[in-house]
Short mmCIF file of C-alpha atoms and ligand atoms in Angstrom, two decimals:
data_model
loop_
_atom_site.label_atom_id
_atom_site.label_comp_id
_atom_site.label_asym_id
_atom_site.label_seq_id
_atom_site.Cartn_x
_atom_site.Cartn_y
_atom_site.Cartn_z
CA MET A 94 22.92 42.55 -7.03
CA ALA A 95 20.76 39.65 -5.96
CA SER A 96 19.38 39.37 -9.49
CA ASN A 97 22.84 38.34 -10.72
CA ALA A 98 22.98 35.52 -8.13
CA PRO A 99 22.60 32.55 -10.55
CA LYS A 100 26.05 33.28 -12.00
CA LYS A 101 27.61 32.73 -8.58
CA GLY A 102 28.99 29.25 -8.07
CA GLY A 103 28.90 28.45 -11.78
CA ILE A 104 28.96 24.80 -12.77
CA PHE A 105 28.97 23.52 -9.18
CA GLN A 106 25.83 25.49 -8.34
CA ALA A 107 24.16 24.32 -11.54
CA TYR A 108 25.05 20.73 -10.59
CA LEU A 109 23.50 21.16 -7.13
CA ASN A 110 20.36 22.74 -8.57
CA PHE A 111 19.75 19.94 -11.06
CA ASN A 112 17.29 17.25 -9.91
CA VAL A 113 19.18 14.54 -7.99
CA LEU A 114 17.32 11.53 -9.33
CA TYR A 115 17.85 12.56 -12.94
CA LYS A 116 21.51 13.15 -12.13
CA ILE A 117 21.74 9.58 -10.83
CA LEU A 118 20.02 8.32 -13.98
CA ILE A 119 22.58 10.24 -16.05
CA GLY A 120 25.33 8.75 -13.84
CA LEU A 121 23.95 5.30 -14.65
CA VAL A 122 24.01 5.97 -18.40
CA ILE A 123 27.52 7.48 -18.37
CA GLY A 124 28.85 4.65 -16.17
CA ALA A 125 27.18 2.00 -18.35
CA VAL A 126 28.50 3.46 -21.61
CA ALA A 127 32.01 3.84 -20.17
CA GLY A 128 31.86 0.29 -18.79
CA ILE A 129 30.73 -1.15 -22.13
CA ILE A 130 33.55 0.68 -23.92
CA LEU A 131 36.04 -0.76 -21.40
CA ALA A 132 34.59 -4.25 -21.78
CA VAL A 133 34.86 -4.03 -25.57
CA SER A 134 38.50 -2.90 -25.20
CA GLY A 135 39.20 -5.86 -22.93
CA ILE A 136 39.64 -3.81 -19.74
CA THR A 137 37.65 -5.45 -16.95
CA ALA A 138 38.82 -3.53 -13.88
CA LEU A 139 39.16 0.15 -13.01
CA PRO A 140 42.36 1.53 -11.48
CA PRO A 141 42.10 1.98 -7.68
CA TRP A 142 42.19 5.79 -7.93
CA ILE A 143 38.90 5.64 -9.88
CA SER A 144 37.19 2.76 -8.11
CA ILE A 145 37.69 4.56 -4.76
CA PHE A 146 34.84 6.90 -5.82
CA GLY A 147 32.48 3.92 -5.80
CA THR A 148 33.88 2.63 -2.51
CA ILE A 149 33.32 6.01 -0.88
CA PHE A 150 29.69 5.96 -1.95
CA THR A 151 28.97 2.48 -0.51
CA ARG A 152 30.72 3.36 2.75
CA LEU A 153 28.70 6.56 3.07
CA LEU A 154 25.48 4.60 2.58
CA LYS A 155 26.42 2.06 5.22
CA MET A 156 27.41 4.85 7.59
CA ILE A 157 23.90 6.29 7.76
CA ILE A 158 21.80 3.12 8.06
CA ILE A 159 21.78 2.70 11.85
CA PRO A 160 21.43 6.39 12.88
CA MET A 161 18.74 6.72 10.24
CA ILE A 162 16.71 3.80 11.62
CA VAL A 163 17.05 4.95 15.21
CA GLY A 164 16.13 8.59 14.52
CA SER A 165 13.29 8.04 12.09
CA LEU A 166 11.66 5.15 13.97
CA VAL A 167 11.79 6.86 17.36
CA VAL A 168 10.27 10.00 15.84
CA GLY A 169 7.75 7.98 13.76
CA ALA A 170 6.55 5.92 16.73
CA SER A 171 6.44 8.83 19.18
CA SER A 172 4.62 11.14 16.75
CA VAL A 173 1.45 9.11 17.23
CA SER A 174 -0.07 10.50 20.40
CA PRO A 175 -1.84 7.66 22.29
CA ALA A 176 -4.35 10.16 23.66
CA THR A 177 -5.58 11.21 20.23
CA VAL A 178 -5.21 7.91 18.39
CA GLY A 179 -8.40 6.31 19.69
CA LYS A 180 -10.25 3.56 17.87
CA VAL A 181 -10.05 5.22 14.45
CA GLY A 182 -6.29 5.70 14.75
CA ILE A 183 -5.63 2.13 15.82
CA ARG A 184 -7.67 0.80 12.88
CA ILE A 185 -5.83 3.06 10.45
CA ILE A 186 -2.41 2.04 11.78
CA VAL A 187 -3.29 -1.67 11.64
CA MET A 188 -4.65 -1.29 8.09
CA TYR A 189 -1.54 0.62 7.03
CA LEU A 190 0.72 -2.14 8.36
CA ILE A 191 -1.33 -4.99 6.90
CA THR A 192 -1.52 -3.43 3.43
CA SER A 193 2.25 -2.78 3.52
CA ALA A 194 2.84 -6.45 4.43
CA PHE A 195 0.66 -7.44 1.45
CA GLY A 196 2.79 -5.10 -0.65
CA VAL A 197 6.02 -6.91 0.24
CA ILE A 198 4.39 -10.27 -0.40
CA ILE A 199 3.24 -9.11 -3.86
CA GLY A 200 6.76 -7.75 -4.50
CA LEU A 201 8.33 -11.07 -3.53
CA LEU A 202 5.81 -12.88 -5.71
CA MET A 203 6.75 -10.68 -8.65
CA GLY A 204 10.40 -11.41 -7.89
CA ASN A 205 9.76 -15.15 -7.92
CA ILE A 206 7.74 -15.00 -11.14
CA PHE A 207 9.98 -12.64 -13.12
CA GLN A 208 13.26 -13.74 -11.50
CA PRO A 209 14.87 -10.39 -12.38
CA HIS A 210 18.62 -10.77 -12.27
CA ALA A 211 21.77 -9.75 -14.04
CA GLU A 212 24.29 -12.45 -14.88
CA LEU A 213 27.11 -10.87 -12.94
CA ALA A 214 30.66 -12.17 -12.93
CA GLN A 215 32.18 -13.17 -9.55
CA VAL A 216 28.86 -14.62 -8.45
CA THR A 217 30.33 -17.92 -7.33
CA GLU A 218 32.95 -16.20 -5.16
CA MET A 219 30.28 -14.01 -3.63
CA ALA A 220 27.98 -16.98 -3.01
CA ALA A 221 30.76 -18.94 -1.33
CA GLU A 222 31.70 -15.96 0.77
CA ALA A 223 28.10 -15.51 1.89
CA ALA A 224 27.48 -19.18 2.67
CA GLY A 225 26.38 -19.46 6.27
CA LYS A 226 25.86 -15.72 6.52
CA THR A 227 22.30 -15.71 5.20
CA ALA A 228 19.27 -15.02 7.34
CA GLU A 229 18.31 -17.35 10.17
CA THR A 230 15.70 -19.83 8.94
CA ASN A 231 14.46 -21.16 12.29
CA VAL A 232 11.38 -19.02 12.79
CA TRP A 233 11.42 -19.29 16.62
CA ASP A 234 15.01 -18.10 16.73
CA VAL A 235 14.16 -15.25 14.42
CA ILE A 236 11.30 -14.17 16.69
CA SER A 237 13.25 -14.40 19.95
CA ASN A 238 16.29 -12.75 18.35
CA ILE A 239 14.23 -9.63 17.63
CA ILE A 240 14.63 -8.73 21.30
CA PRO A 241 18.13 -7.49 22.02
CA THR A 242 19.90 -8.59 25.18
CA SER A 243 22.16 -5.59 24.90
CA VAL A 244 21.09 -2.54 22.96
CA LEU A 245 24.67 -1.34 22.60
CA THR A 246 25.76 -4.68 21.11
CA SER A 247 22.85 -4.50 18.64
CA LEU A 248 23.94 -1.03 17.60
CA VAL A 249 27.60 -1.97 17.30
CA ASN A 250 26.86 -5.20 15.40
CA GLU A 251 24.25 -3.41 13.29
CA THR A 252 21.61 -6.05 14.02
CA VAL A 253 18.85 -4.24 12.17
CA LEU A 254 15.76 -6.02 13.50
CA GLN A 255 16.88 -5.58 17.11
CA VAL A 256 17.60 -1.90 16.52
CA ILE A 257 14.14 -1.51 14.92
CA PHE A 258 12.49 -3.27 17.87
CA PHE A 259 14.20 -1.16 20.50
CA SER A 260 13.61 2.08 18.58
CA LEU A 261 9.89 1.31 18.31
CA VAL A 262 9.59 0.45 22.02
CA PHE A 263 11.52 3.60 22.90
CA GLY A 264 9.37 5.74 20.59
CA LEU A 265 6.09 4.32 21.88
CA CYS A 266 7.06 4.94 25.52
CA LEU A 267 8.11 8.44 24.55
CA SER A 268 4.72 9.05 22.95
CA TYR A 269 2.97 8.19 26.26
CA MET A 270 5.34 10.36 28.25
CA LYS A 271 4.79 13.33 25.96
CA VAL A 272 1.15 13.48 27.08
CA SER A 273 1.79 12.68 30.74
CA GLU A 274 -0.11 14.62 33.39
CA ASP A 275 3.16 15.27 35.18
CA GLU A 276 4.59 18.52 33.84
CA ARG A 277 8.19 17.39 34.46
CA ILE A 278 7.75 14.16 32.47
CA ARG A 279 6.12 16.12 29.63
CA ARG A 280 8.98 18.60 29.61
CA ILE A 281 11.85 16.10 29.64
CA SER A 282 10.21 13.81 27.11
CA GLY A 283 9.64 16.83 24.88
CA THR A 284 13.37 17.49 25.05
CA VAL A 285 14.24 13.87 24.21
CA PHE A 286 11.78 13.96 21.30
CA ASP A 287 13.42 17.15 20.04
CA ILE A 288 16.84 15.47 20.20
CA PHE A 289 15.68 12.51 18.08
CA ASP A 290 13.77 14.82 15.77
CA CYS A 291 16.98 16.78 15.36
CA LEU A 292 18.95 13.55 14.78
CA THR A 293 16.49 12.63 12.01
CA GLU A 294 16.77 16.07 10.45
CA ILE A 295 20.57 15.84 10.57
CA MET A 296 20.47 12.41 8.95
CA MET A 297 18.14 13.70 6.23
CA LYS A 298 20.65 16.46 5.56
CA VAL A 299 23.45 13.90 5.42
CA VAL A 300 21.38 11.76 3.04
CA ARG A 301 20.76 14.78 0.82
CA GLY A 302 24.52 15.40 0.76
CA ILE A 303 25.25 11.75 -0.07
CA MET A 304 22.63 11.89 -2.82
CA GLN A 305 24.45 14.84 -4.36
CA TYR A 306 27.51 12.63 -4.50
CA ALA A 307 25.50 9.56 -5.61
CA PRO A 308 25.69 10.24 -9.39
CA ILE A 309 29.49 9.99 -9.23
CA GLY A 310 29.46 6.92 -6.98
CA VAL A 311 26.79 5.23 -9.11
CA ALA A 312 28.63 6.03 -12.36
CA VAL A 313 31.83 4.41 -11.08
CA LEU A 314 30.10 1.36 -9.59
CA ILE A 315 28.03 0.83 -12.74
CA CYS A 316 31.10 1.29 -14.90
CA GLU A 317 32.82 -1.52 -12.98
CA VAL A 318 29.78 -3.77 -13.32
CA PHE A 319 29.48 -3.21 -17.09
CA ALA A 320 33.24 -3.50 -17.65
CA LYS A 321 33.16 -6.93 -16.00
CA ASN A 322 29.89 -8.16 -17.48
CA GLY A 323 29.30 -6.34 -20.76
CA ALA A 324 26.10 -4.78 -22.11
CA LYS A 325 23.98 -7.91 -21.76
CA ILE A 326 23.04 -7.13 -18.14
CA ALA A 327 21.08 -3.95 -19.02
CA GLY A 328 18.00 -6.02 -19.86
CA ALA A 329 17.78 -7.04 -16.19
CA LEU A 330 16.88 -3.48 -15.24
CA VAL A 331 13.97 -3.52 -17.68
CA THR A 332 12.73 -6.73 -16.01
CA VAL A 333 13.03 -5.11 -12.55
CA THR A 334 10.99 -2.12 -13.78
CA ILE A 335 8.29 -4.34 -15.32
CA ALA A 336 8.12 -6.53 -12.18
CA CYS A 337 7.76 -3.46 -9.92
CA PHE A 338 5.11 -1.74 -12.02
CA LEU A 339 3.11 -4.92 -12.49
CA GLY A 340 3.31 -5.43 -8.71
CA TYR A 341 2.02 -1.87 -8.18
CA ALA A 342 -0.89 -2.51 -10.57
CA ILE A 343 -1.79 -5.84 -8.93
CA HIS A 344 -1.75 -4.18 -5.51
CA VAL A 345 -4.16 -1.48 -6.70
CA VAL A 346 -6.58 -4.00 -8.16
CA LEU A 347 -6.42 -6.73 -5.52
CA VAL A 348 -5.70 -4.93 -2.25
CA TYR A 349 -7.25 -1.48 -2.78
CA GLY A 350 -10.00 -2.71 -5.10
CA GLY A 351 -10.76 -5.45 -2.56
CA LEU A 352 -10.83 -3.04 0.39
CA LEU A 353 -13.05 -0.55 -1.44
CA LYS A 354 -15.42 -3.36 -2.34
CA ILE A 355 -15.48 -4.80 1.19
CA TYR A 356 -16.20 -1.36 2.65
CA LYS A 357 -18.78 -0.68 -0.08
CA ILE A 358 -17.16 2.46 -1.42
CA LYS A 359 -18.01 3.42 -5.00
CA ILE A 360 -14.85 2.55 -6.89
CA GLY A 361 -15.54 4.89 -9.83
CA THR A 362 -16.04 7.96 -7.62
CA PHE A 363 -13.03 7.04 -5.53
CA PHE A 364 -10.73 6.65 -8.51
CA LYS A 365 -11.96 9.93 -9.98
CA GLU A 366 -10.99 11.81 -6.82
CA ALA A 367 -7.80 9.82 -6.23
CA ARG A 368 -6.52 10.70 -9.71
CA THR A 369 -5.08 14.10 -8.78
CA PRO A 370 -3.02 12.97 -5.75
CA PHE A 371 -1.99 9.88 -7.73
CA ILE A 372 -0.59 11.95 -10.60
CA THR A 373 0.93 14.53 -8.22
CA ALA A 374 2.72 11.77 -6.32
CA PHE A 375 3.91 10.20 -9.58
CA VAL A 376 5.45 13.47 -10.69
CA THR A 377 6.82 14.77 -7.35
CA ARG A 378 7.89 11.36 -5.96
CA SER A 379 7.03 12.64 -2.49
CA SER A 380 4.13 11.51 -0.28
CA ASN A 381 4.74 14.54 1.94
CA GLY A 382 4.75 16.93 -1.00
CA THR A 383 1.49 15.42 -2.25
CA LEU A 384 -0.30 15.83 1.11
CA PRO A 385 -2.32 18.97 0.19
CA THR A 386 -3.83 17.25 -2.86
CA THR A 387 -4.43 14.00 -0.94
CA MET A 388 -6.27 15.99 1.75
CA ALA A 389 -8.35 17.81 -0.85
CA ALA A 390 -9.31 14.44 -2.37
CA ALA A 391 -10.32 13.08 1.05
CA GLU A 392 -12.42 16.19 1.62
CA ASN A 393 -14.13 15.76 -1.78
CA LEU A 394 -14.80 12.13 -0.97
CA GLY A 395 -16.69 13.19 2.15
CA VAL A 396 -14.20 12.04 4.81
CA ASP A 397 -14.46 13.98 8.09
CA LYS A 398 -11.57 16.39 8.58
CA GLU A 399 -11.07 14.96 12.05
CA VAL A 400 -10.04 11.65 10.48
CA TYR A 401 -8.05 12.69 7.42
CA ALA A 402 -6.18 15.49 9.21
CA PHE A 403 -4.69 12.74 11.35
CA SER A 404 -4.59 9.73 9.03
CA LEU A 405 -3.11 11.29 5.88
CA PRO A 406 -0.03 12.97 7.40
CA LEU A 407 0.50 9.75 9.38
CA GLY A 408 0.11 7.69 6.19
CA ALA A 409 2.63 9.90 4.37
CA THR A 410 5.07 9.01 7.17
CA ILE A 411 4.39 5.35 7.96
CA ASN A 412 2.38 3.81 5.10
CA MET A 413 4.49 2.82 2.12
CA ASP A 414 2.90 0.01 0.14
CA GLY A 415 4.61 0.90 -3.13
CA THR A 416 7.96 1.06 -1.36
CA ALA A 417 7.24 -2.35 0.18
CA ILE A 418 6.61 -3.90 -3.27
CA TYR A 419 9.81 -2.32 -4.57
CA GLN A 420 11.76 -3.78 -1.62
CA GLY A 421 10.46 -7.27 -2.41
CA VAL A 422 11.35 -7.12 -6.12
CA CYS A 423 14.73 -5.46 -5.59
CA ALA A 424 15.82 -7.74 -2.73
CA PHE A 425 15.13 -10.63 -5.09
CA PHE A 426 17.11 -8.96 -7.88
CA LEU A 427 20.08 -8.31 -5.59
CA VAL A 428 20.25 -11.81 -4.14
CA MET A 429 19.69 -13.57 -7.47
CA SER A 430 22.23 -11.37 -9.28
CA CYS A 431 24.92 -11.66 -6.64
CA PHE A 432 24.48 -15.16 -5.26
CA GLY A 433 22.99 -16.95 -8.26
CA ARG A 434 20.00 -18.16 -6.23
CA GLY A 435 16.52 -17.06 -5.22
CA LEU A 436 15.48 -16.03 -1.71
CA THR A 437 15.01 -18.69 0.95
CA PHE A 438 11.70 -18.82 2.86
CA GLY A 439 13.53 -17.54 5.93
CA GLU A 440 14.84 -14.55 4.00
CA MET A 441 11.44 -13.86 2.49
CA GLY A 442 9.76 -13.94 5.92
CA MET A 443 12.46 -11.65 7.24
CA ILE A 444 12.02 -9.26 4.31
CA VAL A 445 8.25 -9.07 4.90
CA LEU A 446 8.89 -8.18 8.54
CA LEU A 447 11.73 -5.77 7.84
CA ALA A 448 10.13 -3.98 4.89
CA THR A 449 6.81 -3.58 6.74
CA LEU A 450 8.56 -2.09 9.76
CA ALA A 451 10.91 -0.12 7.53
CA SER A 452 7.93 1.62 5.97
CA ILE A 453 7.35 3.29 9.35
CA GLY A 454 10.80 4.80 9.14
CA THR A 455 10.75 5.64 5.42
CA ALA A 456 10.35 9.38 4.98
CA GLY A 457 7.83 10.48 2.37
CA VAL A 458 10.49 12.14 0.24
CA PRO A 459 12.08 11.17 -3.10
CA GLY A 460 14.51 8.29 -2.93
CA ALA A 461 14.00 7.40 0.75
CA GLY A 462 12.99 3.84 -0.13
CA ALA A 463 16.34 3.15 -1.75
CA ILE A 464 18.14 3.85 1.54
CA MET A 465 15.72 1.51 3.29
CA LEU A 466 16.55 -1.18 0.72
CA ALA A 467 20.14 -1.05 1.97
CA MET A 468 18.75 -1.53 5.49
CA VAL A 469 16.63 -4.52 4.44
CA MET A 470 19.69 -6.16 2.87
CA GLN A 471 21.64 -5.55 6.06
CA GLY A 472 18.72 -7.12 7.95
CA ILE A 473 18.99 -10.39 6.01
CA ASN A 474 22.70 -10.49 6.70
CA LEU A 475 23.75 -9.52 3.20
CA PRO A 476 25.10 -6.01 3.74
CA ILE A 477 25.98 -3.81 0.79
CA ALA A 478 29.68 -3.59 1.53
CA GLU A 479 32.33 -1.82 -0.50
CA GLY A 480 34.09 -3.70 -3.24
CA THR A 481 31.42 -6.42 -3.45
CA VAL A 482 29.26 -7.45 -6.41
CA LEU A 483 26.28 -6.52 -4.23
CA ALA A 484 27.39 -2.88 -4.19
CA GLY A 485 27.49 -2.89 -8.00
CA ALA A 486 24.05 -4.50 -8.28
CA TYR A 487 22.65 -2.01 -5.76
CA ALA A 488 24.08 0.85 -7.84
CA MET A 489 22.22 -0.57 -10.85
CA ILE A 490 18.95 -0.30 -8.90
CA LEU A 491 19.83 3.21 -7.72
CA GLY A 492 20.41 4.20 -11.33
CA ILE A 493 16.76 3.57 -12.21
CA ASP A 494 15.40 4.75 -8.87
CA ALA A 495 13.77 7.86 -10.37
CA ILE A 496 11.51 5.63 -12.48
CA LEU A 497 10.71 3.10 -9.74
CA ASP A 498 10.11 5.90 -7.22
CA MET A 499 7.40 7.49 -9.39
CA GLY A 500 5.25 4.37 -9.31
CA ARG A 501 5.89 3.49 -5.68
CA THR A 502 5.12 7.00 -4.41
CA ALA A 503 1.86 7.11 -6.40
CA LEU A 504 0.93 3.81 -4.78
CA ASN A 505 1.95 4.99 -1.30
CA VAL A 506 -0.42 7.96 -1.59
CA PHE A 507 -3.19 5.85 -3.12
CA GLY A 508 -2.89 3.51 -0.13
CA ASP A 509 -3.17 6.37 2.38
CA LEU A 510 -6.37 7.56 0.75
CA THR A 511 -7.88 4.07 0.44
CA CYS A 512 -7.25 3.14 4.09
CA THR A 513 -8.52 6.54 5.25
CA CYS A 514 -11.79 6.19 3.31
CA CYS A 515 -12.33 2.60 4.42
CA VAL A 516 -11.79 3.30 8.11
CA ALA A 517 -13.84 6.51 7.91
CA LYS A 518 -16.68 4.56 6.34
CA ARG A 519 -16.48 1.81 8.97
CA MET A 520 -16.46 4.29 11.85
CA ASN A 521 -19.16 6.56 10.38
CA TYR A 522 -16.86 9.42 9.53
CA LEU A 523 -17.80 9.46 5.86
CA GLN A 524 -20.62 11.60 4.54
CA GLU A 525 -23.20 9.19 3.24
CA ASP A 526 -24.10 10.99 0.00
CA ALA A 527 -20.51 11.39 -1.16
CA VAL A 528 -19.29 7.93 -2.11
CA ILE A 529 -21.44 5.29 -0.52
CA LYS A 530 -23.58 3.17 -2.86
N1 LIG B 697 9.33 8.61 -2.46
C1 LIG B 697 8.54 7.77 -1.60
C2 LIG B 697 7.44 8.57 -0.95
O1 LIG B 697 7.54 9.76 -0.83
C3 LIG B 697 9.35 7.08 -0.55
C4 LIG B 697 10.32 6.12 -1.21
O2 LIG B 697 11.36 6.55 -1.70
O3 LIG B 697 10.01 4.93 -1.27
O4 LIG B 697 6.45 8.00 -0.54
#
């Protein structure tokens, strides 16, 4: 009986089984073609009973941002046990964060050079509407405003940076309590950790559900964008892709090449071993899924198991350099397309901060970075709200996410391996004969 199972559920089951990111890409193509046909026929707006499918999608995305940040950051921060971190762990974490910050900067640089944007209609209205809403530019205010005076208000107002700050503080305290000598503290903190872990798992399930719906939402949103603007905007997506991939390549050469050189690790040997996890990550679009091959590469490179058994799973959770580059390029694309201007220095500083911290909460699974992009936009006070041009531009990015995700995941994994080797070398956890000159 079980052998006949595939017939059960029919088309719906087949839809669910088909790879989500390709479905979204198909949604993009269908929406674009339909939109172009409408534009050619002189129809520039969809009837409300169709456009509601796009609205539902943007509302669903907004719905999960805050619980997602809270759950994943609390779990991310409290997963690092202070007792086992030690000097090696601290160095790895610092290197992970610094390389991610470099990633965002390279992404923003690519954005400024390529200026990827679609000439979207309604831009002036959107710009006027957003005037005064953009990110705070006074750096001292930005810094002091990171600390919430009321956590509940931060949650209700969706003040992203404050929520990130509190979640990290909460998670770090939890990590200390989990290894307390007092049995009661250990027990209750274990329970709290389980609750947040469960919240994160629930949110991941919700995200998976939303992603199943995404192809429909994306198709409708894209259709609206193309109906209003015509086919000419498609070229912008090619520019976004080129800007991202060039950013990924520059990061490999400058940041990883530089680190490997500084730590005197043979680049040729390193690249030879890093090839398998790199390709696996490119194909699977999941840092977590690539972990076994990344670990095997670290082993072949002579890194002590003690180091890589800790640093690589941690890297797959908190180190996302490729995602950081993608955030920089895409934030630029969204702002330029929707407000007809580039990013201000204040916004760029904010994006560096947000995207670096967001990488801690970005799960190493396909498409997670795209959800974090919505969070970054919320963080610079330009939320992706329903019925706005921004929602349409965001759907355009989502449509090509499968392609962008391949490159960024490969880079994420490459970064984990580079930082691991460098810190292992520095702390004498690398077998001399393996890769050292
Ligand atoms: N897919 C990426 C990873 O697994 C995360 C992302 O979507 O940016 O590393």
